[in-house]
Amino acid sequence: MQHQNAAVSSRFPALPISSPSPASSSHISSSFSVLASRSTRRKKHSQRASRWSGCNWVTLKPMPASSSLVKSSCEDSDNSNSNNNNGSLRSFKLNESTFLASLMPKKEIGADRFLDDHPEYDGRGVVIAIFDSGVDPAAAGLQVTPDGKPKILDVIDCTGSGDIDTSKVVKADADGLICGTSGSSLVINTSWKNPSGEWHVGHKLVYELFTETLTSRLKKERKRKWDEKNQEEIAKVVKELDDFDKKHVKVEDAKLKKAREDIQNRLDILRRQSESYDDKGPVIDAVVWHDGEVWRAALDTQSLDDDPDCGKLADFIPLTNYRTERKYGVFSKLDACSFVVNVYNDGNILSIVTDSSPHGTHVSGIATAFHPKEPLLNGVAPGAQLISCKIGDSRLGSMETGTGLTRAIIAAVEHKCDLINMSYGEPTLLPDYGRFVDLVNEAVNKHRLIFVSSAGNSGPALNTVGAPGGTSSSIIGVGAYVSPAMAAGAHCVVEPPADGLEYTWSSRGPTADGDLGVCISAPGGAVAPVPTWTLQQRMLMNGTSMASPSACGGIALLISAMKAEGIPVSPYIVRKALENTAIPIGDSAEEKLSTGQGLMQVHKAYEYLQKSHNVPRVCYPVNIKQSGKENPLSRGIYLREASACQQPSEWIVQVSPKFHEDANNFEDLVPFEECIELHSTDNTVVKAPEYLLLTHNGRTFNIFVDPTSLSAGLHYYEVYGIDCKAPWRGPLFRIPVTITKPKAVTNQPPLVVFSKMLFKPGHIERRYMEVPHGASWVEATMKASGFDTARRFFVDTVQICPLQRPLKWESLATFSSPASKSFAFKVVGGQTLELVISQFWSSGIGSPETTSVDFEVMFHGVKVNQEEILLDGSEAPVRIEAEALLASEKLAPVAILNKIRVPYRPTEAKITALSTDRDRLPSGKQILALILTYKIKLEDGAEVKPQIESLNNRIYDTKFESQFYMISDSNKRLYSSGDAYPHSTKLPKGEYNLQLYLRHDNVQILEKMKQLVLFIERNLEDKDAIRLCFFSQPDGPFIGNSTFKSSALVPGIKEAIYLGSPPKDKLPKNSPPGSVLVGAISYGKLSAGENKKPEKHPVSYRVSYVVPPNKVEEDKGKGSSLSGNKTVSERLEEEVRDAKIKVLGGLKQESEEECLEWKKLSASLKSEYPKYTPLLAKILDGLVSRSNIKDKICHDDEIIDAANEVIDSIDREELAKFFALKNDTEDEEAEKMKKKMESTRDQLAEALYQKGLALAEIESLKEVDKPLASSGMEGAKKSADHKTEEQSAPEEGTHADLFEENFHELKKWVQVKSSKYGILLVIRERRCQRLGTALKALMDMIQDDSEPPKKKLYDLKLSLLDEIGWTHLATYERQWMHVRFPPSLPLF
């Protein structure tokens, strides 16, 4: 899918932007940012099809390529004329003032004229809610209004991406210290009031709060500083190694070799760390408390600053919820990132609010920025105030979530906002439908909010308006307009167009149900404020994202005037004022589908509203259905398919006046009666009654549409109603009638050629054709000629299929010189195809040459009896019938299974009521959350993607509120998170928890979802992908012959083939029964290119294979000769013994009483089964697993004694002899003996290992307890750096060194470098002061460990780094500890 509301065109984001000249103004930066849109993750979900057809087309008016610029705008005395020609530059040249004005366009919509006439109506008294990526309160122009009021009233993170769990409560010690959840010791400022003495603590990785751009900048800077420190350490070690080599020319002594190896290991580690450096960012500690009046928060940000005196918690100026004091903080000078805080849920949640992209600040600046020193750069309504509702989730790269959207609506109503601006959206399955749309309807109809939103950036094809802006009746959808002044100034084009026009990429209507889609247009580009972390004040962005706040600012001016003059504010009357006073853009009626009613005009809308003081506050929604049909209802008439255009049709229209919910029955509803005069823009095609008496209960009338005499192409008409008594009100309602009459393709073969289509900048050509039945793809060629400079074209196709998002294919074709380009794309037979070729509005400007385009289209198709294939797990093949209906085609089927989907059901389901702080709807209903937990096990590392078919890929067109998932390991490390658009994540082998978070206010709906099936999809490696075989006979899969490769399909003759199931021995490992192998199948062969990958074919279908149950294994080991040699009493005695040992192993030792019980039973069993190694090993395990040890030395002595008992119970000589001999693997008795001896060896090794750990710990504890003589402390410290191996540890091999003896014994039986026993090797090297070798052994052990990371290993690594003195590496590892071993999962 495609994001509709990007900062720039989401399809080709770099194209609409031109960098302003750095010399133009000292206030304007020459750099700019192109924001990522939802398309980056949703484009792959878009349905793409395309085809061209020849004879049905509509030509839009070409934009002239040149214009004459003469006089200064300052000399233009006729403001009226300048507004009427939409900002035309025909009569003036740019000077500094007009240039600056073009950067923040206001003249185009009459805002400048309105403010000149009414400076006090500058938006004051109006509050706008900005639903976006967040607003930086420190950004230029967003501090105060012209009358000195605060610009930003509140800043809220509606997504929860900045939430910190602060539910842990601590108290300060006598020194005023508390321990943060990061492990840091924090000093509390003694001046902070905290009557309860309770401090809520939490922490967060700061990169989780930053944008990807800011994080990238910080990483580069931090890496540079880290490299400097690392290089210093490398230089020290290199010098040490060089000194060693000079001192020891010939190294033969074993101890010297180890000493040199230790130095070399340290050098290798430093170099390796430099290569593997991966900065996860510093950690900030958060403290929350109640000062007796409000909740306050402070942050410790020392880790962000090189200066140890900066960022201390005690120096932080405490913040409270932004709306209370309107204060913000900055993390550090390096990041320059502003933030605010909000405390929720009685101090248990701290929300740190940062923006997730510059987009929201830019949007806010267009609507409301106030620059007292540079008024030309003011936003449209500088006097308006705003609240920032962040809906762009930082965890998802600024994509919106259902949670964010719902909380934003709650906040807007709670703050009694007048306006909402939302520059976000995406394509939709159903227009004017969904949970969010329901909430918007309530906000508009009940609370009288005016909702403005962008129409989308997916044009220029029709049916490309996005949700919610272009598809929802309660929302004013705005298209993007560019004036000559904007082109010359903001875009710095060489030669601006003579007339204003819609940006090429601005989305077009109608909606699938016939509504116009675009309501009005506004300037779609501006140089506006951006966050301080971008290190610039302003940047250029363009898109309908910019048009929406421009319109929103204009509406704020109107509301400001209405409030001041006592005119009741209603979204219904404001919308009518905008639509009925807009200036049409272009000459044809069809251009309304691009521009809406035209370019909004603030001053004219104001005049309209002044007249409307006593007009009823009512809107006039229409519901239409075709006569003789009950469903579906629509908001317009849209005749798109050929069958609908071949005969007249009658339509029943229901007009139902809607009042606001607070309307009075007797004062408003009963007296409402209007005489409506109905008009048709063309009575020869669309006929309607002449008059209509309309009351509150509505009225029905019929419309007759006759398209039969129309030429092929696009036609647009309207039926509209005028108040007979007040015709100045303009149309009270409009019924859009859109007809795209296609031309049938009758050529044989189905080849269509368009010749010599001529293009200038901004020119658009449309073609409509009825795709022949049997066609499934198109192969097209585009040839451009007759031009000099490079030309850029959009080539788009759209088809509309029932209950699907528009089937859209698009391509950017750039020609640097005359050439040809080829395309192949999918189409649906029997459906009308729109083909659009457009030269980008600024491409070729300044060149007098006209581009000539020839386009050739060839339809292809292979029709099959079943498109999606399901192989049910049996050996039976699936029969497929194929035929070519258009022309001869080559049947060359290819099928591959390259993904596996494993189903899971939740192991836990929990419904909870959410906090009332953010999650209570305006209606008073409390939102509930369902958390489902799934246990996932991966036998190998894989790239996985969670999928829920019923919920995925929908945000707006769904009745469910929201969804979010998190994948974590047993250490609570978060690996991935996502929402309705899941993405693939690389996970190592192991076990994971996936938590799915669903929200709704209806508990019954959540109850039904407690057993929701989730699929984990993973890609198979190329070597594991299964290519399926085709056969010409049903027995082919069994006999092994009759393989089918290809054949020629002749029209009128069907051919049958069989698709075989994959061989069972080819199934990938870890494919449990019930899982589904998924892939693609294609049938036709392209004229050019290979046909090996069906998913690369423009037309491929899904093929699935259900993994059947495993084959039944024959019983092995029927009867045991070993057990057969024993008597019943002997076997019974063994069973009893083993049962007693099992009971011992199951006893807890958490309390003193339980420990005593365990000791009694272990002593009893030892007396009963002396020298029985498994029992002694179990006793040792019990001692090792004991926690809450008071006397560690005593406990270690017990472990050593228990380990010695295990060691003494084993005949090591016999064990060694056994492993010295080779065993007969086919001898069952020998195999059993081998398993027994291996078990004994493992028990011996474990005893030696635990004994070694205990010996080392005793030695360490006694070393700590040794009091240092005060007179010798300094000398001891100096000598520590030069301690030789002989001085630092007893000599290896001496009987006095029990640790060494034990270690040498362990080496006889196992690999001490293995992850299981490597700790002892590390300890040994550390005892010998070979810290480099110890660290290398530990790092190798960590790398080789296939299990989830063990915290004790990383703690040991940290202690080694501290002991070596590598502070930069220790700091780096401590930051990683918060990633690997967080204390809890993050909040949803």
PDB file of C-alpha atoms in Angstrom, residues 1117-1127 1130-1131 1134 1228-1236:
ATOM      1  CA  GLY A1117      13.790 -51.457  21.695  1.00  0.00           C
ATOM      2  CA  LYS A1118      10.920 -53.861  22.314  1.00  0.00           C
ATOM      3  CA  GLY A1119      12.021 -55.465  25.555  1.00  0.00           C
ATOM      4  CA  SER A1120      15.423 -54.898  27.099  1.00  0.00           C
ATOM      5  CA  SER A1121      17.996 -57.617  27.505  1.00  0.00           C
ATOM      6  CA  LEU A1122      19.563 -55.569  30.292  1.00  0.00           C
ATOM      7  CA  SER A1123      16.364 -55.401  32.260  1.00  0.00           C
ATOM      8  CA  GLY A1124      15.659 -58.979  31.329  1.00  0.00           C
ATOM      9  CA  ASN A1125      18.808 -60.058  33.200  1.00  0.00           C
ATOM     10  CA  LYS A1126      17.508 -58.630  36.475  1.00  0.00           C
ATOM     11  CA  THR A1127      14.978 -60.082  38.814  1.00  0.00           C
ATOM     12  CA  GLU A1130      16.120 -55.967  41.734  1.00  0.00           C
ATOM     13  CA  ARG A1131      14.212 -53.877  39.259  1.00  0.00           C
ATOM     14  CA  GLU A1134      16.110 -49.682  41.460  1.00  0.00           C
ATOM     15  CA  GLU A1228      22.841 -52.804  21.670  1.00  0.00           C
ATOM     16  CA  GLU A1229      24.470 -53.733  24.968  1.00  0.00           C
ATOM     17  CA  ALA A1230      27.582 -51.750  24.064  1.00  0.00           C
ATOM     18  CA  GLU A1231      25.482 -48.719  23.180  1.00  0.00           C
ATOM     19  CA  LYS A1232      23.718 -48.841  26.537  1.00  0.00           C
ATOM     20  CA  MET A1233      27.003 -49.154  28.349  1.00  0.00           C
ATOM     21  CA  LYS A1234      28.341 -46.208  26.392  1.00  0.00           C
ATOM     22  CA  LYS A1235      25.419 -44.033  27.450  1.00  0.00           C
ATOM     23  CA  LYS A1236      25.921 -45.055  31.068  1.00  0.00           C
TER      24      LYS A1236
END
